[in-house]
Short mmCIF file of C-alpha atoms in Angstrom, two decimals:
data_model
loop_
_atom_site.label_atom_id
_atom_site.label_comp_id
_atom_site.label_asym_id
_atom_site.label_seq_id
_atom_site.Cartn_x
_atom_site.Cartn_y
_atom_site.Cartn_z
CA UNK K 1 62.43 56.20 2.53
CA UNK K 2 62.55 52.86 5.14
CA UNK K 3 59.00 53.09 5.08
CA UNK K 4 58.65 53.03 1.55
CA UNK K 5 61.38 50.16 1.07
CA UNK K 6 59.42 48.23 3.51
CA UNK K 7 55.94 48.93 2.16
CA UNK K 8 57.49 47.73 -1.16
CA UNK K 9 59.01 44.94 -0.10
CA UNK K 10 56.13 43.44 1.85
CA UNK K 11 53.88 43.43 -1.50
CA UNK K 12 55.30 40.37 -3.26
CA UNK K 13 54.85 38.48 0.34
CA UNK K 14 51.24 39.96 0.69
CA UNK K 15 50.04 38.48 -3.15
CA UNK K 16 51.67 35.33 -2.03
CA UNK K 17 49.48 34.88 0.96
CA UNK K 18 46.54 36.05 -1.51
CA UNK K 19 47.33 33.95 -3.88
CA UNK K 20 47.84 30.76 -1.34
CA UNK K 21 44.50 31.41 -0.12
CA UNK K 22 42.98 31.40 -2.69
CA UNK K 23 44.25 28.39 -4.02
CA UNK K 24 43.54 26.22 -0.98
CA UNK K 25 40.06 28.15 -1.09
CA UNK K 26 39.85 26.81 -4.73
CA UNK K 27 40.70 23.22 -3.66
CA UNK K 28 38.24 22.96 -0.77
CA UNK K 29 35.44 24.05 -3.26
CA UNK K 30 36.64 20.94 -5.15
CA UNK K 31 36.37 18.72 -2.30
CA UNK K 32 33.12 19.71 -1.26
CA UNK K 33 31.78 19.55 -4.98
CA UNK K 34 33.07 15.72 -4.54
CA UNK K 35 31.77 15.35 -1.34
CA UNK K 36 28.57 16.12 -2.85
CA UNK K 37 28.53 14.06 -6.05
CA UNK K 38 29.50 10.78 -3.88
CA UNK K 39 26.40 11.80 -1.48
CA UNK K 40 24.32 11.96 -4.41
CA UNK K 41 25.30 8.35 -5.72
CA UNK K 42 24.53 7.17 -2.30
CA UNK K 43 21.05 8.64 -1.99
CA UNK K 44 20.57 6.50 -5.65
CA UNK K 45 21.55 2.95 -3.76
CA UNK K 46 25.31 3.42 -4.06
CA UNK K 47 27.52 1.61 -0.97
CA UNK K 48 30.60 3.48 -1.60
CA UNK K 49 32.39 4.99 1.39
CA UNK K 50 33.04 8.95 1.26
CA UNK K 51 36.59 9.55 0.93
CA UNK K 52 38.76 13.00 0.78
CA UNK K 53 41.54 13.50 -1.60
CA UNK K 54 42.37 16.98 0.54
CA UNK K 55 44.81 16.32 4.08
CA UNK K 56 42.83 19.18 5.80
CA UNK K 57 41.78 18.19 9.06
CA UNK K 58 38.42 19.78 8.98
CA UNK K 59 37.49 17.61 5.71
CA UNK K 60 38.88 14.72 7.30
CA UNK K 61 36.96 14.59 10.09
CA UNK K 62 33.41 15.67 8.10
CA UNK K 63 34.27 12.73 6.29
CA UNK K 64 34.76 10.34 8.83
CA UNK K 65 31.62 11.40 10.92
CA UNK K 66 29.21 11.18 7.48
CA UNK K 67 31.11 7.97 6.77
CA UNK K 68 29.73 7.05 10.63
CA UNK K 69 26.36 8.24 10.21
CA UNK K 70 25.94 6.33 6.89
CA UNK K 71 27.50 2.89 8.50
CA UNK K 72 24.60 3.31 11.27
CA UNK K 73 21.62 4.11 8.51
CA UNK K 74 23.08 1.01 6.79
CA UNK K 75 22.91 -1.08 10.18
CA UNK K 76 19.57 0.11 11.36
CA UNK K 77 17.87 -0.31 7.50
CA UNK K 78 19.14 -3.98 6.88
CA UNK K 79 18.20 -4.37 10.95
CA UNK K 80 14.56 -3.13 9.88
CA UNK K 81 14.48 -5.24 6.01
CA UNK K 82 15.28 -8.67 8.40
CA UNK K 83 12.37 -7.72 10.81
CA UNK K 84 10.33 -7.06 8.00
CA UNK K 85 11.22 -10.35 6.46
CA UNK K 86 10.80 -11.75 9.57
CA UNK K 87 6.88 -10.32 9.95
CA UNK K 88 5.89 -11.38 6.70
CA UNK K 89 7.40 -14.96 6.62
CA UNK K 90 5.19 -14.94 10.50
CA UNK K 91 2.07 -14.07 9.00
CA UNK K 92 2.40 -16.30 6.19
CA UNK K 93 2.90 -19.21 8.24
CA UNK K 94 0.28 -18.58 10.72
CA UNK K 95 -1.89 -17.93 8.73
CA UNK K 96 -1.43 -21.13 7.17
CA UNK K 97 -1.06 -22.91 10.36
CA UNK K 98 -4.86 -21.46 10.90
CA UNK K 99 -6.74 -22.14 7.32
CA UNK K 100 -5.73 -25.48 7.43
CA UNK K 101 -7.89 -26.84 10.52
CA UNK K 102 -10.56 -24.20 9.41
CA UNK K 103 -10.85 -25.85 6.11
CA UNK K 104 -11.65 -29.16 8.05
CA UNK K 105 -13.63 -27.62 10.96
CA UNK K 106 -15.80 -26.06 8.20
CA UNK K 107 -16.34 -28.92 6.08
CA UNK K 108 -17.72 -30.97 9.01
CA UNK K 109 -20.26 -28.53 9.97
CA UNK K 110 -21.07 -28.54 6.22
CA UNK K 111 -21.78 -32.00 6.90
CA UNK K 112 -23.74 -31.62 9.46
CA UNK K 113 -26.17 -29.31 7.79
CA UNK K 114 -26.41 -31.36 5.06
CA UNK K 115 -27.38 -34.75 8.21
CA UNK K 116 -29.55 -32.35 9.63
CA UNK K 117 -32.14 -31.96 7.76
CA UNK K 118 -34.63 -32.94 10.50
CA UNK K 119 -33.26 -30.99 12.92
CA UNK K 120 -34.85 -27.65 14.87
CA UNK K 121 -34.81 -24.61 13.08
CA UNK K 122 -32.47 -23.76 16.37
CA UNK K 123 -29.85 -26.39 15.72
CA UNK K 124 -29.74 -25.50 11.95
CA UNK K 125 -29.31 -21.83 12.75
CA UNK K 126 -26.31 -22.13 15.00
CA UNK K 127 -24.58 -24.18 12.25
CA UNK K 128 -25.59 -21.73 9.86
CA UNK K 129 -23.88 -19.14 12.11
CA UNK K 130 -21.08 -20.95 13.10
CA UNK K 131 -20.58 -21.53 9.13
CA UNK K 132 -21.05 -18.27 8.58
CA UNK K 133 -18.36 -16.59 10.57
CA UNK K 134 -15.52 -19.63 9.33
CA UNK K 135 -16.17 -17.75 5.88
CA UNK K 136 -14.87 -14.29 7.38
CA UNK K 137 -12.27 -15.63 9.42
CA UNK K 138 -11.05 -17.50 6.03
CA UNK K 139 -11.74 -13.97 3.79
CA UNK K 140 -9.54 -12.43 6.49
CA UNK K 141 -6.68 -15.42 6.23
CA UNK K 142 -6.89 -14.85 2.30
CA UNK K 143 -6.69 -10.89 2.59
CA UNK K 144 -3.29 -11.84 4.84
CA UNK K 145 -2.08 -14.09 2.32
CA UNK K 146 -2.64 -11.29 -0.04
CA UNK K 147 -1.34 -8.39 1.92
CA UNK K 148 2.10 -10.32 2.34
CA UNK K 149 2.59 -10.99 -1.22
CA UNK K 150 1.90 -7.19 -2.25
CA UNK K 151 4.18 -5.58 0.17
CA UNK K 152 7.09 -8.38 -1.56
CA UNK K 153 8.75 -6.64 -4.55
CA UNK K 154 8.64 -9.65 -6.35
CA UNK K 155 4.81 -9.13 -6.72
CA UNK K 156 4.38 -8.84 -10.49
CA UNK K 157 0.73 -8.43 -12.19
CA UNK K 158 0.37 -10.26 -15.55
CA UNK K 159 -1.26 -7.73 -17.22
CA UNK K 160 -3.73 -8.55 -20.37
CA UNK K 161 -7.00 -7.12 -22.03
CA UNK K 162 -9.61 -8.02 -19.58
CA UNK K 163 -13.52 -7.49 -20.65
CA UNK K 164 -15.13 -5.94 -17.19
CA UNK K 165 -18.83 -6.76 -17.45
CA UNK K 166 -18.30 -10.71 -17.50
CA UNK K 167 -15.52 -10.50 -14.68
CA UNK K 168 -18.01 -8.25 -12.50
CA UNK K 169 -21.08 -10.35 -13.09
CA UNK K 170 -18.80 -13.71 -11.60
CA UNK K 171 -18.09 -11.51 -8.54
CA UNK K 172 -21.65 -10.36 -7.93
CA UNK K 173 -23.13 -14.13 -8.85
CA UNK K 174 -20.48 -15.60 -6.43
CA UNK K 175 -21.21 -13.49 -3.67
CA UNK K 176 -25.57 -13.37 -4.42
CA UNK K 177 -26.35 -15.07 -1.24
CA UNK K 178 -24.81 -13.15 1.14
CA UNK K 179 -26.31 -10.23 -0.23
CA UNK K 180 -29.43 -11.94 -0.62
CA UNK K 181 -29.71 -12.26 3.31
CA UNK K 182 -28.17 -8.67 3.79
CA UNK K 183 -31.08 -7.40 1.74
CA UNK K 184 -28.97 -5.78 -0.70
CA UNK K 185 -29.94 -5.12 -4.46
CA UNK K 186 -26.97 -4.78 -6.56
CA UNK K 187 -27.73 -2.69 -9.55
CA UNK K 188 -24.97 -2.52 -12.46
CA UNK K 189 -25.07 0.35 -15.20
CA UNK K 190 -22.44 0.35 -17.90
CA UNK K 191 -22.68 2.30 -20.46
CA UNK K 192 -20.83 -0.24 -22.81
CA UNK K 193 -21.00 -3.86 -22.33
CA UNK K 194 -17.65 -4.42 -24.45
CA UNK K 195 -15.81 -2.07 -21.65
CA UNK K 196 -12.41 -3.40 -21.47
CA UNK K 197 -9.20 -2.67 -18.99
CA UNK K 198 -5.62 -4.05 -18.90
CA UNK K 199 -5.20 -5.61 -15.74
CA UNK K 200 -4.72 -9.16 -14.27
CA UNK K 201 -7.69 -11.36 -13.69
CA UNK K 202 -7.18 -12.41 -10.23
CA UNK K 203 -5.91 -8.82 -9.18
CA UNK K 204 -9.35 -7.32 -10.91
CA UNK K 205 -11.33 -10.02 -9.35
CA UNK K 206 -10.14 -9.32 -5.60
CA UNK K 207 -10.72 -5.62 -6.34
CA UNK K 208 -14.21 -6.44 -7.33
CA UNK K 209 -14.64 -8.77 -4.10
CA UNK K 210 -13.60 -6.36 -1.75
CA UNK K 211 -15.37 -3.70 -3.18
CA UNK K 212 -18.64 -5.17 -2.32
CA UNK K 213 -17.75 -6.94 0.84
CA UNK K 214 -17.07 -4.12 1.77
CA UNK K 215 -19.88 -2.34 1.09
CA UNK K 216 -21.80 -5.49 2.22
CA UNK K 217 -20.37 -4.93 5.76
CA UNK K 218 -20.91 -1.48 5.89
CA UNK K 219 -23.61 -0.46 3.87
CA UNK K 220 -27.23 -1.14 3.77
CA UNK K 221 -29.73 -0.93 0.84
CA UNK K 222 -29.18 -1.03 -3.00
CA UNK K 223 -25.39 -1.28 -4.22
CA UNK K 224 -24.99 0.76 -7.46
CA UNK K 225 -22.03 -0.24 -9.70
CA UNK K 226 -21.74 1.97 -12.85
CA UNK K 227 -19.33 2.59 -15.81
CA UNK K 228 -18.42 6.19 -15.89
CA UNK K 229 -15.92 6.36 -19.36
CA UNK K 230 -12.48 4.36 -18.09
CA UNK K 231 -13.88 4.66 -14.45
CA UNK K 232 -15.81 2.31 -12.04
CA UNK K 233 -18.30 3.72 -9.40
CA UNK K 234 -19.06 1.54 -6.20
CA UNK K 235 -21.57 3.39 -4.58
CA UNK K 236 -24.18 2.84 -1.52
CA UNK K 237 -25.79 3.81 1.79
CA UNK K 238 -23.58 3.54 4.88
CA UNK K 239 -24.78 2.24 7.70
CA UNK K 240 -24.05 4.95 9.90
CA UNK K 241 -25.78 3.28 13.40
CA UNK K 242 -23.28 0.30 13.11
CA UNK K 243 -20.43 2.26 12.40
CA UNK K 244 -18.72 5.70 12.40
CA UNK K 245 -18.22 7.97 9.17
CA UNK K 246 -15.38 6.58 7.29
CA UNK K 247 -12.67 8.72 7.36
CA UNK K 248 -12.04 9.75 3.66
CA UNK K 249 -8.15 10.28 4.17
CA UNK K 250 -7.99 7.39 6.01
CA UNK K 251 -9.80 4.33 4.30
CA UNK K 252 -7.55 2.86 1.96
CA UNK K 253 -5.00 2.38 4.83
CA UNK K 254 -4.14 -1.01 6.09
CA UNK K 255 -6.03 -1.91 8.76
CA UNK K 256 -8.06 1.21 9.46
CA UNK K 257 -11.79 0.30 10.28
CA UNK K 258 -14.24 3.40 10.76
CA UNK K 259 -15.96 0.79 13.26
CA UNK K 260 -13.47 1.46 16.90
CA UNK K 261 -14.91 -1.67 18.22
CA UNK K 262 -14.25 -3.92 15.63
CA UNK K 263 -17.20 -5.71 15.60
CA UNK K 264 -17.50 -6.12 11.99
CA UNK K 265 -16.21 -9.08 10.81
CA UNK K 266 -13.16 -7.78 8.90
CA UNK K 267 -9.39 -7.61 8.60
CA UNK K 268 -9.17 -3.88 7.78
CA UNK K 269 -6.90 -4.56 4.96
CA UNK K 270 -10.03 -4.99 1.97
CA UNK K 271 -9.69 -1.24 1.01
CA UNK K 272 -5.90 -1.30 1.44
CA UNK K 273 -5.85 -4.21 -1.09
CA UNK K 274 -8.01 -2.47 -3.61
CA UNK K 275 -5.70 0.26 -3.98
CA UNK K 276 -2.43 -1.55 -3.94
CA UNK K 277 -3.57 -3.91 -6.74
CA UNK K 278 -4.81 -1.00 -8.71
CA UNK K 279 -1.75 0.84 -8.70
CA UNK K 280 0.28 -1.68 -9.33
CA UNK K 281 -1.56 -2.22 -12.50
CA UNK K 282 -1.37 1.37 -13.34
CA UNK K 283 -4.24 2.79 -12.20
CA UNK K 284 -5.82 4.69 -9.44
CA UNK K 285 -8.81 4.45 -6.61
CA UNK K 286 -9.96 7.43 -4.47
CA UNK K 287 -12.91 7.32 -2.09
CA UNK K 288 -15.80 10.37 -1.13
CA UNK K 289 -18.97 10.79 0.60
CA UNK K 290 -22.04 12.80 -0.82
CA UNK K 291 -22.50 16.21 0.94
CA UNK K 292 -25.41 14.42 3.33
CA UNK K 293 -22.61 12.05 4.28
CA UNK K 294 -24.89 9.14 3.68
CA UNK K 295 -23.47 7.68 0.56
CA UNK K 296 -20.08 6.30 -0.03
CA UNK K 297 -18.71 6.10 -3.20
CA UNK K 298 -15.40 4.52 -4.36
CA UNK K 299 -14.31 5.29 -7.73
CA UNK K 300 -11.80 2.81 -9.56
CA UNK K 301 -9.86 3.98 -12.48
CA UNK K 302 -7.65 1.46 -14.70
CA UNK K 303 -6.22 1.78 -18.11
CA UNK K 304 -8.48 1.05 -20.87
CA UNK K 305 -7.73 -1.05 -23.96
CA UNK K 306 -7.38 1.05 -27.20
#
């Protein structure tokens, strides 16, 4: 009979112990549910601090070491946005610091080509060189220029109906002697003249510039641009003895060059432009090689007008 009194009397104290636990089981559910929801609204931009409603020392201290970790991540990301800043606001200005005596130190051998015209072919020719490579090294300024602006958030496209055959013929015009002296035919095939694309004018214009510089630096031969529906192909030889095989996953990142040397006269940021200015105007650019590996093709999609 003890033994029953006692086994009776220690059920109430049992299903109060049950009942505790599960309670304070309940609560910590709760917390971590909390704990997750303010984690959340951090991971969307949020700078609240994680705080605990619960005096359990376990959930105190999580909090306080996540609290920790997130104060450090905080430090280190504003840390890398100012030497970011920094970078860009470096480039800019010496970049600018450069174009403006290559302006003038252009200009003057202008000048002297155009005083020269009884000079040796030898004199002429060095000028004509010398000339020659103050145009890349200002393309490559002018690609820096760009490439700082694009990585800026503030970088907006104005985007309008743009008709593609006029724009493209500019390009190709403005760019005829150089690929006069490179010996390269440029052959355009659209399959409607009226072909129009929202984008902005500049943005489609540097697209179209790089496109064939670059395939005037690396290619060789007859450049075939053609209108395939809302798509542009850029297609031509490679010059495979001056340079490796592009590497198709590789291309359109900033300053990759298939050439390890770096002889060509390039910033390795042409490609990279193309594709950031495309998608930010909403469209796309992918690159591949024909199965001989011979032929390089970029193909540039961009909404069309309706």
């Amino acid at each position: 009979m003890p033994a029953q009194l006692i086994q009776e009397a220690s059920k109430p104290v049992f299903l109060f112990f049950l009942i505790a636990l599960l309670f304070r089981q309940i609560r910590t559910d709760a917390e971590l549910r909390a704990l997750c929801r303010q984690l959340e609204e951090i991971t969307r931009g949020s700078q609240i601090e994680l705080c605990a409603k619960s005096r359990q020392p376990r959930l105190l201290a999580l909090c306080q070491t996540l609290n920790c970790l997130l104060k450090q991540q905080r430090s280190q990301q504003l840390k890398y946005e100012k030497a970011q800043n920094q970078l860009k606001q470096n480039i800019t200005s010496l970049a600018h610091d450069i174009r403006t005596p290559l302006t003038g130190a252009a200009g003057y051998v202008q000048l002297a080509l155009e005083w020269m015209q009884d000079g040796t072919g030898k004199q002429q020719r060095y000028l004509q060189t010398a000339l020659g490579r103050m145009g890349e090294l200002g393309d490559m300024l002018e690609e820096l220029f760009l490439y700082t602006k694009l990585t800026s958030e503030d970088f907006a496209p104005g985007i309008c109906d743009i008709q593609v055959l006029p724009l493209l013929s500019d390009c190709l015009v403005s760019m005829y002697q150089e690929m006069e002296e490179k010996g390269m035919a440029p052959k355009v095939d659209f399959a409607s003249e009226s072909f129009c694309v929202k984008a902005d004018e500049e943005c489609l214009r540097r697209i179209f510039h790089n496109l064939i510089r670059n395939a005037l630096l690396h290619g060789t031969g007859e450049l075939v641009i053609r209108q395939e529906e809302n798509r542009l192909v850029f297609e031509n030889r490679i010059c495979v003895s001056q340079a490796g095989t592009p590497d198709m996953e590789q291309v359109f990142d900033r300053f990759y060059k298939a050439d390890a040397a770096r002889r060509q006269g390039s910033s390795g940021l042409g490609l990279f432009i193309v594709r950031e200015l495309a998608e930010k105007m909403g469209g796309s650019v992918r690159a591949e090689m024909d199965d001989c590996r011979e032929r390089f093709r970029v193909l540039l999609e961009l909404k069309e007008c309706r």
